Coordinates of C-alpha atoms in Angstrom, one line a residue:
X1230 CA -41.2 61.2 -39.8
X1231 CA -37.2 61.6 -39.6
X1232 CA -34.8 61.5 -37.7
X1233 CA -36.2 59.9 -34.2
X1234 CA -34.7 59.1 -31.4
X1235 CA -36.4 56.6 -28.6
X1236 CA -34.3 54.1 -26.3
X1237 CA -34.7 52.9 -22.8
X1238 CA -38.6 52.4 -22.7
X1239 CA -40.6 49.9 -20.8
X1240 CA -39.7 47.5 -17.7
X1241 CA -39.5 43.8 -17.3
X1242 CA -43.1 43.3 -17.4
X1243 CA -44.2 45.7 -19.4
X1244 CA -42.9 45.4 -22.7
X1245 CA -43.3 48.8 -24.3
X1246 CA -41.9 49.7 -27.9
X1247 CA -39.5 52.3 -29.0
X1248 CA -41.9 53.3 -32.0
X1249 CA -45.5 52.6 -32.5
X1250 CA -46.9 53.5 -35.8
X1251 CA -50.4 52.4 -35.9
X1252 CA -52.5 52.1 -38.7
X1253 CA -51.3 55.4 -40.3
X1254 CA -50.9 54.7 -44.3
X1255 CA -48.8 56.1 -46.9
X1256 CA -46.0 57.7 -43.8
X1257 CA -42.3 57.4 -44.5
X1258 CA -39.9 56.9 -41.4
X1259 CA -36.5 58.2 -41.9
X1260 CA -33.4 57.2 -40.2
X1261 CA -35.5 56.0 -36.6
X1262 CA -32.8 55.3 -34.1
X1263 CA -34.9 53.0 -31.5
X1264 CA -32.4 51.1 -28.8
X1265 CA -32.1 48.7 -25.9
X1266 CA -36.4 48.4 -25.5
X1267 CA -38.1 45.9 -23.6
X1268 CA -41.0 45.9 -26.5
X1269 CA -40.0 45.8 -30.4
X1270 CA -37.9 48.8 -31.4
X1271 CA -40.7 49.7 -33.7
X1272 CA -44.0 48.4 -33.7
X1273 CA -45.7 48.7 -37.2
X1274 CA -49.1 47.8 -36.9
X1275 CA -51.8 47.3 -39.2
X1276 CA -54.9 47.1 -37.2
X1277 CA -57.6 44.0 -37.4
X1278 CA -57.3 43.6 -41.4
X1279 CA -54.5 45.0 -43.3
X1280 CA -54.4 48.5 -42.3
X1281 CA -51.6 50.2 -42.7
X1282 CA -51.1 50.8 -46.5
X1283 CA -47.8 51.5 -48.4
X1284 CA -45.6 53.0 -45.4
X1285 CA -42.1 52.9 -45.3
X1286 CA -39.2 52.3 -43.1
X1287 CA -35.8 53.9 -44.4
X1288 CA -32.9 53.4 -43.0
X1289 CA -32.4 53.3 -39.3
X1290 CA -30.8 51.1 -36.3
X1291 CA -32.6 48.9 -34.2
X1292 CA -30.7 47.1 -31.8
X1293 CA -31.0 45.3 -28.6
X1294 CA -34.6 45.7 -28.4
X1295 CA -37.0 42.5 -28.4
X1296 CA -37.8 42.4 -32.1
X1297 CA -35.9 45.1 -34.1
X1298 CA -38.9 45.7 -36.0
X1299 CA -42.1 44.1 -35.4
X1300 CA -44.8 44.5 -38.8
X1301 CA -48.4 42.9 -38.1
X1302 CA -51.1 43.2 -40.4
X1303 CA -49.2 45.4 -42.9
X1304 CA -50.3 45.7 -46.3
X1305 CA -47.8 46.8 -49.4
X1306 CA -44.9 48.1 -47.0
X1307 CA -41.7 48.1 -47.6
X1308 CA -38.6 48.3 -45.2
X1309 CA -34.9 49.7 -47.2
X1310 CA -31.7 49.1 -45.4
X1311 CA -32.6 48.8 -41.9
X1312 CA -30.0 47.7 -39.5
X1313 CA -31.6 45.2 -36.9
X1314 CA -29.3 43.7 -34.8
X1315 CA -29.1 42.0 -31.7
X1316 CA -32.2 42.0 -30.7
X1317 CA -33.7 39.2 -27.8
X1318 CA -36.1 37.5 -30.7
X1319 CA -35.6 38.6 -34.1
X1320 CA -34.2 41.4 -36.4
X1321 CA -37.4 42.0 -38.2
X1322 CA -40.7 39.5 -38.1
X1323 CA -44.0 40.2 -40.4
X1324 CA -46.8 38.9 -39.3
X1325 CA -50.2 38.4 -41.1
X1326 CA -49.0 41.0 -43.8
X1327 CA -49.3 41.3 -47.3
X1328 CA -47.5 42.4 -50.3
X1329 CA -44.6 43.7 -48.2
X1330 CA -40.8 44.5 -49.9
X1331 CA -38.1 43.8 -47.4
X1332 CA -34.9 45.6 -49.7
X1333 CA -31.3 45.3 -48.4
X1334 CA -31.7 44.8 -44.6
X1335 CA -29.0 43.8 -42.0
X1336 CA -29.5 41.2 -39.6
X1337 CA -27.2 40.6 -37.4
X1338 CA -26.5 38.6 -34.4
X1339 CA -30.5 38.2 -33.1
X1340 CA -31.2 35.7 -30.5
X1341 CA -33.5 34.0 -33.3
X1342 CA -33.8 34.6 -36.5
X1343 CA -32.6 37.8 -38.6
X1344 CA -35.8 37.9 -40.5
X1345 CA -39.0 35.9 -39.7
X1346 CA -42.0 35.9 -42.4
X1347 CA -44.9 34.4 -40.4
X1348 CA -48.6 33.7 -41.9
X1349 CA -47.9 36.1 -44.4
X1350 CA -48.4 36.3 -48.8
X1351 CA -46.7 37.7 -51.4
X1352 CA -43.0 39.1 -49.6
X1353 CA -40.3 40.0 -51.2
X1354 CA -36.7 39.5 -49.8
X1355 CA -34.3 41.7 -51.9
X1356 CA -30.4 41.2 -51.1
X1357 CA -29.7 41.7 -47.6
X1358 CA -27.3 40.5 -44.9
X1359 CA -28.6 37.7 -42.1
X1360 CA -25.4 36.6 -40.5
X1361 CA -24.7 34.9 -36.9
X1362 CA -28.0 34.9 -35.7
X1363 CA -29.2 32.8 -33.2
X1364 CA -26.9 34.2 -31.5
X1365 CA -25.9 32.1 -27.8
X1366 CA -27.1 28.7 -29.8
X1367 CA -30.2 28.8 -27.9
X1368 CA -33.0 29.3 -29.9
X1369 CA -32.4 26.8 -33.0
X1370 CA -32.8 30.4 -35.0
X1371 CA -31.9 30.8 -38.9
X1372 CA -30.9 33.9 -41.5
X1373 CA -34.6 33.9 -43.3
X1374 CA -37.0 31.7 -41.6
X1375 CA -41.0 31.1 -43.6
X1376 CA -44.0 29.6 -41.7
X1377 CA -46.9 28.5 -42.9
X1378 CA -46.6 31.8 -45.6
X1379 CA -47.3 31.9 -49.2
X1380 CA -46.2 33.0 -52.5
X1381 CA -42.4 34.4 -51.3
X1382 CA -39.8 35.8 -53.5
X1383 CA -36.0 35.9 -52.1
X1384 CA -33.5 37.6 -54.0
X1385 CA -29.6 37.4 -53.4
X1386 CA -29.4 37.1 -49.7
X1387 CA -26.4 36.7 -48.0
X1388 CA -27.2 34.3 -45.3
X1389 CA -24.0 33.1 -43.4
X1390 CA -22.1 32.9 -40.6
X1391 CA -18.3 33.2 -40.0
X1392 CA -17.9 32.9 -35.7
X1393 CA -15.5 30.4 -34.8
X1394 CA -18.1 28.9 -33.1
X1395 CA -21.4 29.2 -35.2
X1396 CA -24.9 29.4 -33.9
X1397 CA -27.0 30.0 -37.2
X1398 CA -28.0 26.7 -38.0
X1399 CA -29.4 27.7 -41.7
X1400 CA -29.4 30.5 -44.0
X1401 CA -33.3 29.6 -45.0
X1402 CA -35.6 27.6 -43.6
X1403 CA -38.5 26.9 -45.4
X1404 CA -41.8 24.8 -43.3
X1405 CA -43.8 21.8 -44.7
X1406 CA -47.2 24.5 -44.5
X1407 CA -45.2 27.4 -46.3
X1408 CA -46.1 27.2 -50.4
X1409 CA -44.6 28.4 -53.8
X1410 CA -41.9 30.1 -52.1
X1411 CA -39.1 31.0 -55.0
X1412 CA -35.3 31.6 -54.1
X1413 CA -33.1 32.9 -57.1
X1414 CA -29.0 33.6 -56.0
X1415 CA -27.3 34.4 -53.4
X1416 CA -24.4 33.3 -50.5
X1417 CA -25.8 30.7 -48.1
X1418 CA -22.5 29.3 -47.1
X1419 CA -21.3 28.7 -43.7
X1420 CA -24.3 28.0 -41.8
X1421 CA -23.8 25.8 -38.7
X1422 CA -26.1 22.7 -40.5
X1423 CA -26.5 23.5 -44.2
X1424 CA -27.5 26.3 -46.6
X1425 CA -31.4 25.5 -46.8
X1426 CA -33.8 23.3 -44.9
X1427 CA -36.9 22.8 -46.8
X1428 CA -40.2 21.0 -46.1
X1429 CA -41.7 22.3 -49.0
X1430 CA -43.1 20.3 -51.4
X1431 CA -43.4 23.6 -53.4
X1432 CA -39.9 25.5 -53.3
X1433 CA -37.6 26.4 -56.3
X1434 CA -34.7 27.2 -56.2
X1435 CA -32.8 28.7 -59.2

């Protein structure tokens, strides 16, 4: 699937999404263009218990929507240089997922967190921009935020900001419930607090 366009859809209350791609395995989705939403600019879904095997999101811009992209229940996917930006929540949340690659995305200026990895195992975080997020100071959002997820690998972000006025508190933020959660390089400077906030009794950093 290449080269789609979707914008515009859904009301106040009724939060539909730009893309919905559920439960199809092994698809590729090229260069999706999904804008100004009321749902998730695209809503990769899974099903009940990790359904949606190996698909993958190349490319494409996903801005002012509620979540940028949205992956629940989403087993081996992987995500390459995807532009989320200024979205109402964040840039790109995983949720109950599995295995995923996240690979050189671009979060930018979300109302929460550029990336959020949430009750899921075995992620990887390759490169990638996450700068001035939390964006308005409201939502005490981060760069890369874990919860209560296991077994992380983050590689080289860039985690910053550089308003004259920051909002993004930390580049990472790491709960007490996340575990074995590995972060090798990287820029973290600038953050409105500190680099890293980690609860983890279980974190290296290298």
């Amino acid at each position: 699937v290449s080269d789609v366009y979707t914008h515009n859809n859904g009301t106040a209350g009724n939060t539909l999404a730009g893309w919905e791609d559920d439960a199809n395995n092994n698809t590729d989705f090229i260069n999706i263009q999904a804008l100004n939403n009321k749902g998730p600019g695209f809503h990769w879904v899974g099903g009940a218990s990790l359904g949606d095997v190996c698909s993958r999101i190349f490319g494409g811009t996903f801005y002012g929507n509620q979540y940028g992209i949205f992956g629940y229940f989403i087993q081996g996917g992987r995500i390459v240089g995807a532009r989320c930006y200024s979205n109402t929540q964040d840039g790109i949340i995983l949720e109950n997922s599995d295995g995923c690659i996240i690979d050189t995305p671009y979060c930018e200026l979300n109302t929460r967190y550029g990336i959020y990895v949430y009750l899921s195992s075995n992620t990887t975080l390759l490169g990638g921009t996450y700068r001035n997020n939390n964006f308005g100071g409201a939502s005490a959002g981060v760069g890369i935020n874990l919860y209560t997820s296991t077994h992380t690998l983050i590689v080289a972000p860039r985690c910053y900001d550089d308003q004259g006025t920051k909002s993004q508190l930390y580049g990472i933020q790491i709960d007490a419930a996340s575990s074995n959660t590995t972060t090798t390089g990287g820029d973290l400077t600038g953050n409105q607090n500190a680099a890293v906030s980690n609860a983890s009794t279980t974190s290296i950093f290298r």
